Structures are given as C-alpha cells and as structure tokens.
Short mmCIF file of C-alpha atoms in Angstrom, two decimals:
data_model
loop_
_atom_site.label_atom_id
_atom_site.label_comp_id
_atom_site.label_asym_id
_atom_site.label_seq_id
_atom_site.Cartn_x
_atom_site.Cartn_y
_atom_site.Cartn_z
CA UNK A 1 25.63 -20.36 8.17
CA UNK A 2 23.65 -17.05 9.30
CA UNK A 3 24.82 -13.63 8.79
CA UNK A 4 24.75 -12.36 12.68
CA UNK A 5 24.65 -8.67 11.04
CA UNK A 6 21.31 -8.90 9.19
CA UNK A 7 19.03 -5.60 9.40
CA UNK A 8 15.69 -6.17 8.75
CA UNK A 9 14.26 -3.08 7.12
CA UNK A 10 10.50 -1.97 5.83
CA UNK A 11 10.24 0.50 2.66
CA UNK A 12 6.61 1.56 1.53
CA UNK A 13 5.54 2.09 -1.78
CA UNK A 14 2.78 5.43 -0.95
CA UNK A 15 0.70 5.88 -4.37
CA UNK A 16 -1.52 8.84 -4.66
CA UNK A 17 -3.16 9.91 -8.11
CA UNK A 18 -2.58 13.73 -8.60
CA UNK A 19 -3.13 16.04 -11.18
CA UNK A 20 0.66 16.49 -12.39
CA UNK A 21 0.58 18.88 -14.89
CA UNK A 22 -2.67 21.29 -15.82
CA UNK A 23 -4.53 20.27 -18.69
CA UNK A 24 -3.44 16.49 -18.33
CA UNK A 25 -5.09 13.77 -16.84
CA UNK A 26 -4.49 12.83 -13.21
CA UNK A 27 -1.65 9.93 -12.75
CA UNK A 28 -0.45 7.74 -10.46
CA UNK A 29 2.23 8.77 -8.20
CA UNK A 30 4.71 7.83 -5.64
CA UNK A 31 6.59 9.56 -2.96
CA UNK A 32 9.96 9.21 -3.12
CA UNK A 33 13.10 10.84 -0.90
CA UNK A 34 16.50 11.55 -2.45
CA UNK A 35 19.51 10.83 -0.86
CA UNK A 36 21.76 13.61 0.57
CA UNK A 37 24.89 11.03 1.42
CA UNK A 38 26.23 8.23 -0.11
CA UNK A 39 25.57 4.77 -1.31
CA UNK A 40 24.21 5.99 -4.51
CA UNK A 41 24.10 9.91 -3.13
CA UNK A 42 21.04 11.82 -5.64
CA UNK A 43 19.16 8.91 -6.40
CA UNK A 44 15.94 8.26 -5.15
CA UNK A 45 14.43 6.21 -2.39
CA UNK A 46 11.03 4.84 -1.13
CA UNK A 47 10.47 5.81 3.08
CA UNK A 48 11.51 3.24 5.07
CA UNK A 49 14.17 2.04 7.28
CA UNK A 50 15.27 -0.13 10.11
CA UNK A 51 13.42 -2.64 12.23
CA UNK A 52 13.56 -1.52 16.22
CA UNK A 53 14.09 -4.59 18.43
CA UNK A 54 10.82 -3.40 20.42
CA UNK A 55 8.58 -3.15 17.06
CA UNK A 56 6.93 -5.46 14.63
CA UNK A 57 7.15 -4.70 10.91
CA UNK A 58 3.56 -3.33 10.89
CA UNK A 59 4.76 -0.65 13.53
CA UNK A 60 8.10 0.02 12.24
CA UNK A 61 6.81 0.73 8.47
CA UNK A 62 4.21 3.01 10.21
CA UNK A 63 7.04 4.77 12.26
CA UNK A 64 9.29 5.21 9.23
CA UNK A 65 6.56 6.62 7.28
CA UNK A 66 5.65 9.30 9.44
CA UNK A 67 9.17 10.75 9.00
CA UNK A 68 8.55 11.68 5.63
CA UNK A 69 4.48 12.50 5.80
CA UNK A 70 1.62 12.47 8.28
CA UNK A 71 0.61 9.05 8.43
CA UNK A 72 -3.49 10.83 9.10
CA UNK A 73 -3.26 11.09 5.65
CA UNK A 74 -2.62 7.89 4.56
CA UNK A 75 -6.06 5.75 3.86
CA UNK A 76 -4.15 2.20 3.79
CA UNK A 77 -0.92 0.02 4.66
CA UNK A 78 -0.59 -3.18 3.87
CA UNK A 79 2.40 -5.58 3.43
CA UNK A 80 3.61 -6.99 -0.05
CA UNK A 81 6.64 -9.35 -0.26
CA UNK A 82 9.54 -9.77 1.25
CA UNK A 83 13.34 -8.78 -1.04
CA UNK A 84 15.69 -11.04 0.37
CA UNK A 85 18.57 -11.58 -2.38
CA UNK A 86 21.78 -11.68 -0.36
CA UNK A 87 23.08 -8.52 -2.55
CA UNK A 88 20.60 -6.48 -3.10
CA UNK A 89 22.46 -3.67 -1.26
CA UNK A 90 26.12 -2.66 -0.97
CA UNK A 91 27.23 -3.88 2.84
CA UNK A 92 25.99 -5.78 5.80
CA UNK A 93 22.67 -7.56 4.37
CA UNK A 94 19.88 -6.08 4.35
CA UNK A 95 16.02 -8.11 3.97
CA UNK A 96 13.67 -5.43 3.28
CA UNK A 97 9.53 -6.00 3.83
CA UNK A 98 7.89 -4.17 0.76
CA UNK A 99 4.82 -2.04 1.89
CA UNK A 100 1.98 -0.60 -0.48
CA UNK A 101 0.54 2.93 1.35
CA UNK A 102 -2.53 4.63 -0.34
CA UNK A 103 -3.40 8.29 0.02
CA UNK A 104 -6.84 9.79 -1.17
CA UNK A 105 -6.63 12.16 -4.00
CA UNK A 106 -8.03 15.22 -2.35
CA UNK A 107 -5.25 15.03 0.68
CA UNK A 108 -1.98 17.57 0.26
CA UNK A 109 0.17 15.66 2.62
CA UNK A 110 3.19 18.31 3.85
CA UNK A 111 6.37 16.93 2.18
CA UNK A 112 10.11 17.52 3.90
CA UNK A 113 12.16 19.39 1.96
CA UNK A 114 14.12 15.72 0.37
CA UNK A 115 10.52 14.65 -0.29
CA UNK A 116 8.51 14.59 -3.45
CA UNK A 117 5.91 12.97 -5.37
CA UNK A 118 7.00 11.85 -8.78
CA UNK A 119 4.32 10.46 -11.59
CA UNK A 120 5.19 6.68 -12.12
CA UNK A 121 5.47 7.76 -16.53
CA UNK A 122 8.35 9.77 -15.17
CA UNK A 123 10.80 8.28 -12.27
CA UNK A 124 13.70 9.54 -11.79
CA UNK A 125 16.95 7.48 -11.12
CA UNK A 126 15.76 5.00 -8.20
CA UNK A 127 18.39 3.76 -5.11
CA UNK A 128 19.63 -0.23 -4.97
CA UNK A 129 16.37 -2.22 -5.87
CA UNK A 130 13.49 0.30 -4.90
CA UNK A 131 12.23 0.84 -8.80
CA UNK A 132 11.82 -3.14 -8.66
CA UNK A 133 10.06 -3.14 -5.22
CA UNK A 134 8.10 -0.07 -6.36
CA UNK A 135 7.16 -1.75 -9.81
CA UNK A 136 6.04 -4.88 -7.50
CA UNK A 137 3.73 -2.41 -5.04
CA UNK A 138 2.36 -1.36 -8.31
CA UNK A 139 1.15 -4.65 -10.33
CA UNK A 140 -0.37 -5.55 -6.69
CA UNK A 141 -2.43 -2.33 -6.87
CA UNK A 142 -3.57 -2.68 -10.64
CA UNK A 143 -4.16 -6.45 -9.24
CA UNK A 144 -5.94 -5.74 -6.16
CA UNK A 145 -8.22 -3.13 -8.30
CA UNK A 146 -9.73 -6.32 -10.24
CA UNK A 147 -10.34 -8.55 -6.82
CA UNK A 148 -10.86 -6.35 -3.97
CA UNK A 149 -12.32 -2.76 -2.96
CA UNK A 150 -9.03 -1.04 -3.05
CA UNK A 151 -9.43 1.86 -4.55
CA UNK A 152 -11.73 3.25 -1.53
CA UNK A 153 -7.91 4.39 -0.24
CA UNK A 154 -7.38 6.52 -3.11
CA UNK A 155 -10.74 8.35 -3.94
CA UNK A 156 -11.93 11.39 -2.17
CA UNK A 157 -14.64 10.75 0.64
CA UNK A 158 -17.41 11.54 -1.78
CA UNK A 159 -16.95 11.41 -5.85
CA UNK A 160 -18.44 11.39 -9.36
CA UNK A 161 -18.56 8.85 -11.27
CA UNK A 162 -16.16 10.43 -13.92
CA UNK A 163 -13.34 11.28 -10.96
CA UNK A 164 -13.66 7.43 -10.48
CA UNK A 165 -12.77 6.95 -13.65
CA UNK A 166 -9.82 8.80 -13.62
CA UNK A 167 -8.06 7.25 -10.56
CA UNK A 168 -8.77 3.41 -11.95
CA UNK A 169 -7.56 5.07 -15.46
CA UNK A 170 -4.54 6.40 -14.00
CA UNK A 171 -4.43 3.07 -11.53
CA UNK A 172 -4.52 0.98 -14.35
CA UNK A 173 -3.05 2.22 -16.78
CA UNK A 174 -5.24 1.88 -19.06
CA UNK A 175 -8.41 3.32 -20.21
CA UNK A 176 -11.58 2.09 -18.45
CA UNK A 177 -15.05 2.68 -19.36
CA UNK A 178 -17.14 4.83 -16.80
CA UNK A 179 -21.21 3.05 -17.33
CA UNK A 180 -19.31 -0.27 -17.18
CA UNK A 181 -17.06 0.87 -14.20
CA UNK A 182 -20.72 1.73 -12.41
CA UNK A 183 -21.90 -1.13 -13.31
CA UNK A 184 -19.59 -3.67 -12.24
CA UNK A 185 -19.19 -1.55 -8.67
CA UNK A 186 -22.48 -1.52 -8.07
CA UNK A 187 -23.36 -4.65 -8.67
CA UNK A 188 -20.38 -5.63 -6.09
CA UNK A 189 -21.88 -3.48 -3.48
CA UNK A 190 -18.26 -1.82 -3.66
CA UNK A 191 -19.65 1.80 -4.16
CA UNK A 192 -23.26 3.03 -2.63
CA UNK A 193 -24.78 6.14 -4.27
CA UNK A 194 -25.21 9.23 -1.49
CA UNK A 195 -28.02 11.06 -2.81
CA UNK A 196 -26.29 13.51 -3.22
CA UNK A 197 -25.36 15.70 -6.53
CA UNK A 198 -21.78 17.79 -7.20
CA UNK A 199 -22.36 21.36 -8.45
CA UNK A 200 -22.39 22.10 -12.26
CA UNK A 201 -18.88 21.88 -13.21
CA UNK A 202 -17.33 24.55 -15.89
CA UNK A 203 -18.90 22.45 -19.14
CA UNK A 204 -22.51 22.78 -17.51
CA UNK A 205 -24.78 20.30 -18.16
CA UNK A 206 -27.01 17.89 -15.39
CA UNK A 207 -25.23 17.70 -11.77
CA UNK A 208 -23.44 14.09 -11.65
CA UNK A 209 -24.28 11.78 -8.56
CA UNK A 210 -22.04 11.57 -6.15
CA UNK A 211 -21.05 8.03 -4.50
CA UNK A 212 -18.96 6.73 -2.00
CA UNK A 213 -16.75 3.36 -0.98
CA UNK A 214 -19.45 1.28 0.85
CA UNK A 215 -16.23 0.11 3.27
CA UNK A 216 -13.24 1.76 4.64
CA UNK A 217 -11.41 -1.46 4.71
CA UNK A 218 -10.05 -3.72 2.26
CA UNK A 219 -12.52 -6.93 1.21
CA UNK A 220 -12.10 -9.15 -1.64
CA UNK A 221 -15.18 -8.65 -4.27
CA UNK A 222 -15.66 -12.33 -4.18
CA UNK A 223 -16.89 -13.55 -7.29
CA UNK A 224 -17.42 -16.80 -6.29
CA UNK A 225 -20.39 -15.22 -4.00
CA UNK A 226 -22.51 -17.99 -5.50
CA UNK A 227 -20.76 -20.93 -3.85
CA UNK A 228 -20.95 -18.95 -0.02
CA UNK A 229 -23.46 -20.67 2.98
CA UNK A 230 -26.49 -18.35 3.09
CA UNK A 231 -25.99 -16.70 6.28
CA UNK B 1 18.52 0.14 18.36
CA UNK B 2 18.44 -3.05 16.39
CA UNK B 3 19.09 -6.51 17.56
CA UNK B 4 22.31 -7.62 16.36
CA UNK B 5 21.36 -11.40 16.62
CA UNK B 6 17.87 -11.48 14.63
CA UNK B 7 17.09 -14.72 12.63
CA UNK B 8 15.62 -14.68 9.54
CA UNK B 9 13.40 -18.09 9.51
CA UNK B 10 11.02 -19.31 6.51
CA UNK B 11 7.54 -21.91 8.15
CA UNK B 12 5.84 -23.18 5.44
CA UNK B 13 2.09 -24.29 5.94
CA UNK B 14 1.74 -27.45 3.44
CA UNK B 15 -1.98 -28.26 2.79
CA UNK B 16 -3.34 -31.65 1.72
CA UNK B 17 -6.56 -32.34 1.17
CA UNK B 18 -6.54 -36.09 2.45
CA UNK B 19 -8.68 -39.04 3.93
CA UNK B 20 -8.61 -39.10 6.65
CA UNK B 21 -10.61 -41.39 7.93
CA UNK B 22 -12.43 -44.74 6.16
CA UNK B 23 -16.02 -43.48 5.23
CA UNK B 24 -15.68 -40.18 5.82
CA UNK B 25 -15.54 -37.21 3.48
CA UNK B 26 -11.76 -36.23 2.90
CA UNK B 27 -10.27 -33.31 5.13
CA UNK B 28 -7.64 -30.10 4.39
CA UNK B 29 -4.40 -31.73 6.56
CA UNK B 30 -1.43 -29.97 7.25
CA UNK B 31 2.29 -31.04 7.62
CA UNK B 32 3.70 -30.91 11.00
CA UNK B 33 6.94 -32.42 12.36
CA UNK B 34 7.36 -33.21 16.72
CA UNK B 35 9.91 -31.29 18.14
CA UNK B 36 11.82 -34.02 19.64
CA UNK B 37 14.10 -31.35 22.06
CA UNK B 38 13.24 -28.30 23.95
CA UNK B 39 12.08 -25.15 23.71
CA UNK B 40 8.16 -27.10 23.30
CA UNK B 41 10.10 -30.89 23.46
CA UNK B 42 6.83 -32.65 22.11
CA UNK B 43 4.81 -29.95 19.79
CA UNK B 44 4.18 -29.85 16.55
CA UNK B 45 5.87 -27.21 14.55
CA UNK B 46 5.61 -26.09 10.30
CA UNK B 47 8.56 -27.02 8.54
CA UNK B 48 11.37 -24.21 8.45
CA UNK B 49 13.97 -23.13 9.52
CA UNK B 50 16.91 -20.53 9.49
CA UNK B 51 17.84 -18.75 6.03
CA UNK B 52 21.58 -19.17 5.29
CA UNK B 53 23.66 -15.89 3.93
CA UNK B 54 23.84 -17.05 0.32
CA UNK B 55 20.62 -17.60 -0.18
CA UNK B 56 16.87 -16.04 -0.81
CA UNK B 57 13.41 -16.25 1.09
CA UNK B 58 11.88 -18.36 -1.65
CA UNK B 59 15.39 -20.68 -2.27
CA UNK B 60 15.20 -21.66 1.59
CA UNK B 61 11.80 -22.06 2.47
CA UNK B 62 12.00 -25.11 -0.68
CA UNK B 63 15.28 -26.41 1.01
CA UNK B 64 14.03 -26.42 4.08
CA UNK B 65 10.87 -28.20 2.68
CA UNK B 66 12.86 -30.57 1.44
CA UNK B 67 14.06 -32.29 4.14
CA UNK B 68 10.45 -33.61 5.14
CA UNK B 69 9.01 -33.75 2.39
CA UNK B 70 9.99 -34.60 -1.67
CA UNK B 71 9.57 -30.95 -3.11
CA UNK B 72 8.92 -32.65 -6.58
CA UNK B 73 5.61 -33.25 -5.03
CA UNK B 74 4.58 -29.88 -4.56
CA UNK B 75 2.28 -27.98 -7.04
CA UNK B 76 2.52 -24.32 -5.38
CA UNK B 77 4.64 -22.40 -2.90
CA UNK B 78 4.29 -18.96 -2.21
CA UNK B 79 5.33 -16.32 0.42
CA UNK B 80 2.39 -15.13 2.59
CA UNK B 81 2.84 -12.28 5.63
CA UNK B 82 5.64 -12.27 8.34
CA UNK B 83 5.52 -13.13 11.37
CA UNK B 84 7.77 -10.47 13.47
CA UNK B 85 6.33 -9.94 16.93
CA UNK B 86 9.69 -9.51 19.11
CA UNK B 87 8.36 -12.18 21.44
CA UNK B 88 7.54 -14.75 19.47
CA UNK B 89 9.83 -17.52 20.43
CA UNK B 90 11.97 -17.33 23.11
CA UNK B 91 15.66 -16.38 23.38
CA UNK B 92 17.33 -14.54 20.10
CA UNK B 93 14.45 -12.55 17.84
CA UNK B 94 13.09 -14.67 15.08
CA UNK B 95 11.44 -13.23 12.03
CA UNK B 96 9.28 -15.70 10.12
CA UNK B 97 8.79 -15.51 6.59
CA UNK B 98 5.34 -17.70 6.11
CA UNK B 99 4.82 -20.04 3.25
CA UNK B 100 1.63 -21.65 1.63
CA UNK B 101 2.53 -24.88 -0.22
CA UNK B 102 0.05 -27.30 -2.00
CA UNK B 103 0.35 -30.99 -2.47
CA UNK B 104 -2.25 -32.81 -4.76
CA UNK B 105 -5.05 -35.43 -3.19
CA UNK B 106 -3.02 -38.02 -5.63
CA UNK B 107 0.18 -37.26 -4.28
CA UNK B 108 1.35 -39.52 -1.46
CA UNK B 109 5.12 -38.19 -0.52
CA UNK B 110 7.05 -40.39 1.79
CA UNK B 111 7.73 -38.43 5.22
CA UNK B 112 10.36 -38.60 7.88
CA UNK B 113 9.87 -40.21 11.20
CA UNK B 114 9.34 -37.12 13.09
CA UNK B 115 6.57 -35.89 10.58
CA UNK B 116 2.97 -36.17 9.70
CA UNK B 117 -0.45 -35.14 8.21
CA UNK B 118 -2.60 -33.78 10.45
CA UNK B 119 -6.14 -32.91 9.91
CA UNK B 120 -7.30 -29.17 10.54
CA UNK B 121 -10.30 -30.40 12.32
CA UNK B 122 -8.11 -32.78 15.27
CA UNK B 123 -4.84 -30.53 15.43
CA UNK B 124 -1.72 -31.50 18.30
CA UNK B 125 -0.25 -28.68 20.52
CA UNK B 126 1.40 -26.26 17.91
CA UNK B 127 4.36 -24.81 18.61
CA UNK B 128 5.17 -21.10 19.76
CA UNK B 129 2.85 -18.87 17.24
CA UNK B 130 2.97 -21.75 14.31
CA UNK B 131 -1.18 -21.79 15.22
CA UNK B 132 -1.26 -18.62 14.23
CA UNK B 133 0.06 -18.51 11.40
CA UNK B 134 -0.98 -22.02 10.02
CA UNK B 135 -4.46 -20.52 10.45
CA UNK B 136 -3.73 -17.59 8.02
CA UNK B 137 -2.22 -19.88 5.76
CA UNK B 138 -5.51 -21.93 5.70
CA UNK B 139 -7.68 -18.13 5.59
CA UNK B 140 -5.49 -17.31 2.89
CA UNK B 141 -5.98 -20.62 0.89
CA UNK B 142 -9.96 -20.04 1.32
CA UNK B 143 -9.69 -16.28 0.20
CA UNK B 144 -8.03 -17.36 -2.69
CA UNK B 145 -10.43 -20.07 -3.98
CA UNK B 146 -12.95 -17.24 -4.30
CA UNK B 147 -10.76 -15.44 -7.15
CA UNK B 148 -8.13 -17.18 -7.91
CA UNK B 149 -7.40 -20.86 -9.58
CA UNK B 150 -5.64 -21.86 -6.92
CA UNK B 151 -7.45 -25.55 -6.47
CA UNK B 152 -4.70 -26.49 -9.31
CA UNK B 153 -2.74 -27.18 -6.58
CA UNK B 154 -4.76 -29.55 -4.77
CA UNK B 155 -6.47 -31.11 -7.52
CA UNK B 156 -5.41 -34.37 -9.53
CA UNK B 157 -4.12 -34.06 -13.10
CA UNK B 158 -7.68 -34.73 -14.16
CA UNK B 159 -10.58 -34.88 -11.77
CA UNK B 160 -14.55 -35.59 -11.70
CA UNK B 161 -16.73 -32.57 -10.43
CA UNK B 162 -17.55 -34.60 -7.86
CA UNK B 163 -13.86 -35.00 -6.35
CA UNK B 164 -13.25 -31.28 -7.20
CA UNK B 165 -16.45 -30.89 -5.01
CA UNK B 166 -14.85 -32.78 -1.85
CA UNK B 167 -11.65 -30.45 -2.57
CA UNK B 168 -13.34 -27.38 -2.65
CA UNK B 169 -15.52 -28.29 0.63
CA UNK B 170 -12.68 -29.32 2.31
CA UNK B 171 -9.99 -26.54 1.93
CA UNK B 172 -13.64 -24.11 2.71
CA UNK B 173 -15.04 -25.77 5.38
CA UNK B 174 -18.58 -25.22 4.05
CA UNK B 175 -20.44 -27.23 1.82
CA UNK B 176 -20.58 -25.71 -2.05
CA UNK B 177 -22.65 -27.08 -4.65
CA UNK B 178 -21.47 -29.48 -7.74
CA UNK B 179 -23.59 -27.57 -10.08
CA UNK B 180 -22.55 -24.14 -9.47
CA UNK B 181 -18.93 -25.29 -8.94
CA UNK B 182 -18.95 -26.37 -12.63
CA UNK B 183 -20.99 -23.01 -13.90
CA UNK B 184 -18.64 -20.81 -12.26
CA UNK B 185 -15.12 -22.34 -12.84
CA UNK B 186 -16.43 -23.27 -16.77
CA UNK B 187 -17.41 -19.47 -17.36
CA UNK B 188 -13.93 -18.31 -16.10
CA UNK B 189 -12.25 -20.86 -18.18
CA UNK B 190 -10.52 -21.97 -15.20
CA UNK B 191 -11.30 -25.64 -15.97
CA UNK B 192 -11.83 -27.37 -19.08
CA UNK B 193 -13.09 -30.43 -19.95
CA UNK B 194 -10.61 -33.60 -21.00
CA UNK B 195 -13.26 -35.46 -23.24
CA UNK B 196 -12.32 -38.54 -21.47
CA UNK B 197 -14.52 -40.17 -18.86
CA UNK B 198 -14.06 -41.82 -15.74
CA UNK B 199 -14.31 -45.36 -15.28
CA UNK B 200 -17.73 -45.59 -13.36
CA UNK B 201 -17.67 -46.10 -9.70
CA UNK B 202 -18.94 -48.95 -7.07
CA UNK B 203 -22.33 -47.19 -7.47
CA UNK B 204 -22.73 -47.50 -10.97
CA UNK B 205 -24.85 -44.94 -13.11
CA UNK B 206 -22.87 -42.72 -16.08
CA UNK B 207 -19.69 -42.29 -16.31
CA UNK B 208 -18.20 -38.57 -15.07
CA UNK B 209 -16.38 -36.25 -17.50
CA UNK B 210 -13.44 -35.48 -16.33
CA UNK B 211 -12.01 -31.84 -16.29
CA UNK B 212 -8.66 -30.01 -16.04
CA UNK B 213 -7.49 -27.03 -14.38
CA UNK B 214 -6.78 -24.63 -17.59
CA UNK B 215 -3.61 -23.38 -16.23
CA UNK B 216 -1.09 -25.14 -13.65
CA UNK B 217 0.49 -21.45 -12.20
CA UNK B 218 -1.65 -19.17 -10.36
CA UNK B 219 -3.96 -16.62 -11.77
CA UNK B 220 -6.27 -14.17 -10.69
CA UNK B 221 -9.59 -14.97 -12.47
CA UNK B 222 -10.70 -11.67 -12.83
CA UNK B 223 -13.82 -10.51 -11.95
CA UNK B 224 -13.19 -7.17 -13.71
CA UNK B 225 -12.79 -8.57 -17.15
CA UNK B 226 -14.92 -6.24 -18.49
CA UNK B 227 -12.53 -3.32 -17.91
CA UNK B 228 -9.72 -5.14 -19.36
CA UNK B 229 -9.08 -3.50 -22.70
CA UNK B 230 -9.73 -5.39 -25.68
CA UNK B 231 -6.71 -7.33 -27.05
#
C-alpha cells in the first residue's frame, strides 16, 4: 500500500561561521526562515521545499535555496540522508532529502526579510523535525572535518593560520590546537602556504602566513594513502 | 507542479566478497535478481522495491531485502544517495533511495530462484539505472575502506591477514600489501589480535594469528585524532 499523495521535498542545512556578537569568538551558524502562516506559524525552518516533476533533488535543493540567498555565495551542497518517518509532518506525507550548504566566512549573503542566521548555542524554536535534520547536517560536518577537506567551503579564499583555527573551533565545537592543526593539514596536502603575509593586526607582532585550501572540491584525506597503487 | 503519482522505492547494492571461481583469487559479487516480466523482461535488477505508507526508508529497504535474501545474514546496511532523475524508469516517477549492505565471505545465505551472486568483474545487463548506482555503491564501499572500519562487514568473525588481504584487494580492485594492511589497521585499533591461531594450511609453514575487527558498527577511524580533545 503506497500513499499516491507523497511530496518529496529537499531542506538544506547552510552553516556559515560568523562573528555573532563583538568581543566573542566566531560560531557556527545556520540560516533559518520563520514561518508567517500556519502549521507551527513563528517557528523556524531550514530553506527548502517541493520536488518539481521536471527536476532532480540536486536541482530542486539548488532552486529552493536561491529563494532565500544567492546560491554564488554558497561554496558547497551536498546531500545527507533521507527523513522518511510516515509522521514526521502534520498532513499528506512528506519524505524530505536533508542537504548540508557551506558558505565562506568572509561572504554577507543578502537575507529576505523572514531570513536570518542564528548561532547553533542559540536556536530558536525549530518547525516539525528540522532541529533533528539540522543536528544531523551538523555531526556530518564535525565528521567530514576529521576525513575530508571540508572546511575549504567555509574559510575565506586566503587565511591565517589562527582564522583557521577559529572556524574548526567553532566547527567542532571544541577547542583545537593551531601548530597541530598546521601540522596535520599540511602534511595532508589539504592547505598549501601562498607566500604571502596578512598585515600586522591591532596586537602587532610578526605578519602571519597566509594559506589557502589546495582544492575547491571535496576529497577524502585518505589515511590509508599507504595501501594506494603508485600511480 | 509536482507529480501526484511519484514512488518512493529503496535498491539495495549487497556486496560479497566470494569465490568465484576454483583457483582463482576471490572477487567483490553483488546480488541481483532476473526480472522475469517486462519493462527489461530478462535483466538483472538490485533488490527493492516500493516503500509502503506505514513505514520508513531504512524499515523497507530490510523488508524488501528480505525476501531474497535471510537479513540475519547481513552485517551492515546503510542509506547511500538517491537516485531521482525524472526519467529514470519508465511510466510513473520513481525515486530510489540506494542502499549498501554487507554479507561476510563465511556467510552462505540461501537465495530464491530468480536471484544470484554476480561478480563485479563479469556483470549481466542491469536494469534501467541499477548500473549506475550499483557502481556508487561499490565507489562508496572503496572510499570507505580508506577511513572507515567498514571491512567488519565483509570479514569473518576472526580472520588471518592473509584472508583480510584477499578482502581488502577484492572490494579495491588493486592489490594492497599484507604488511602494511596489518601496520595500519593495528595503529588505529581497528583490529586486534584473538591470541588464537589458525590451523595451518595445505602449504604448511607457521600457523597465522588470527585477528578481529575491534568494533562490529561502523566508525570513522579518524585521521584527526590529534585534535580530538583529551578525554
């Protein structure tokens, strides 16, 4: 027995790391939209919505996205799981396909007016089962930070050391330490220096390196490097 | 505009690693079943099939597993991309959740008539786009050998290097070496040795240790470790 009313919907997790309150240290945050009509009128949802019958999910998630902010901006999209319980929304059933969405840290996407970013310490009251989808989008990121080159789609093009220590810090959740952070990059061949210095911030002192992502494009890290063919 | 009449299908790609042949190395085989009517009367398609309305992704893709093959015998299952081109079969719009599932090289589950292993090096005639997506099931499979303990699944209970070898070779496709094998999965305590030995084989010489996979769910075996905070 199949529901013949099914909607097949995408909603996207989109994660920047932004300084949220002067003085503090950057955090993690996600853009969320709050609802002007009911279900659940005031509470807030992740960008999404309805798969077209002339789209695929990749499309449609793109499509819905750039409703709510230029999708230019954005530095990555990539699919996460599929929420399928038969009730996780009021009404005809709806299966949703989770997306994760990065945006760099220097980009100041315009927002519509329902539209704001919200740090991840403080969410407000989520719709249906978007804080579990967005809690999902997140683990994958902290995840996908220990196996892969991620982070490339949330650092600026060019970046200290200590700025890349703040977005895996506020990534993470945790506190990471920069000389191993360096380290364990470079080694990877995950970040390639520039040449290039930033100038003297306010507390002086020699101008840091500046680095960048060696790819644009996600690639696991592989630590099992050692067992490849030599090519 | 949606489509009133989408399906919602799970296709599960089950891996084996298998021999295949008498005196030849064993080979990563996948379970196919013959479509014995049309659309494709005579190709060879993943197990699936339609999800019902009282049920989840994950619930149906192990019921519809079930009816070709005993799902006691499966050591992993998990949801990989979908599949949501709007031509991808013919008639009403199908969206395919994909599945990966493991059996071990011990197991030997009893199939239906219409269903059998198949080696990835002599496939049939697939079916519609299941060539597609069996071949991201097996990408996926390989990507997550490199950082992940994902040979649980394919592995006996307790296993020689030398079989663990043939596993890892086989799901691959390349040819890795015993000695690192054992370096690398020992250092990321994702085996550990059994004390026991095996019995010693037709061609004599001392007897193998025999290992363990640590843990018998998936993990990712970390590569960043070091920025793990200290527990």
């Amino acid at each position: 027995m199949t529901h013949s009313s099914t909607i097949h919907e995408s909603l996207t997790a989109v994660f920047q790391v932004r300084d949220v309150s002067a003085g503090r240290r950057p955090e993690l945050a996600v853009l969320l939209w709050q609802r002007a009509l009911d279900p659940q009128q005031g509470t807030w949802s992740l960008p999404g919505g309805k798969l077209r019958a002339d789209e695929d999910l990749d499309t449609s998630a793109a499509r819905q996205l750039a409703e709510k902010v230029d999708v230019r901006e954005l530095s990555h999209l990539e699919q996460l799981s599929v929420f399928s319980a038969p009730d996780r929304v009021p009404g005809p059933r709806r299966i949703a396909s989770a997306y994760l969405g990065l945006v760099p840290m220097t980009a100041d996407p315009r927002l519509p007016d329902d539209t704001a970013w919200h740090p991840l310490s403080a969410l407000p009251v989520t719709s249906f089962d978007h804080g579990t989808v967005l809690e999902h989008a997140r683990n994958r990121l902290a995840a996908k930070l220990s196996y892969t080159n991620i982070a490339f789609g949330l650092a600026p093009e060019r970046f200290a050391m200590s700025t890349l220590r703040e977005i895996y810090c506020a990534a993470l959740g945790y506190d990471v330490d920069t000389t191993n952070l360096q380290r364990v990059l470079s080694r990877r061949t995950v970040i390639t220096p520039t040449g290039a210095t930033a100038a003297p911030g306010r507390s002086g002192g020699r101008p840091a390196a500046l680095y960048r992502f060696t790819d644009s494009e996600l690639r696991v890290t592989d630590e099992f490097a050692a067992l490849r063919p030599r090519s």
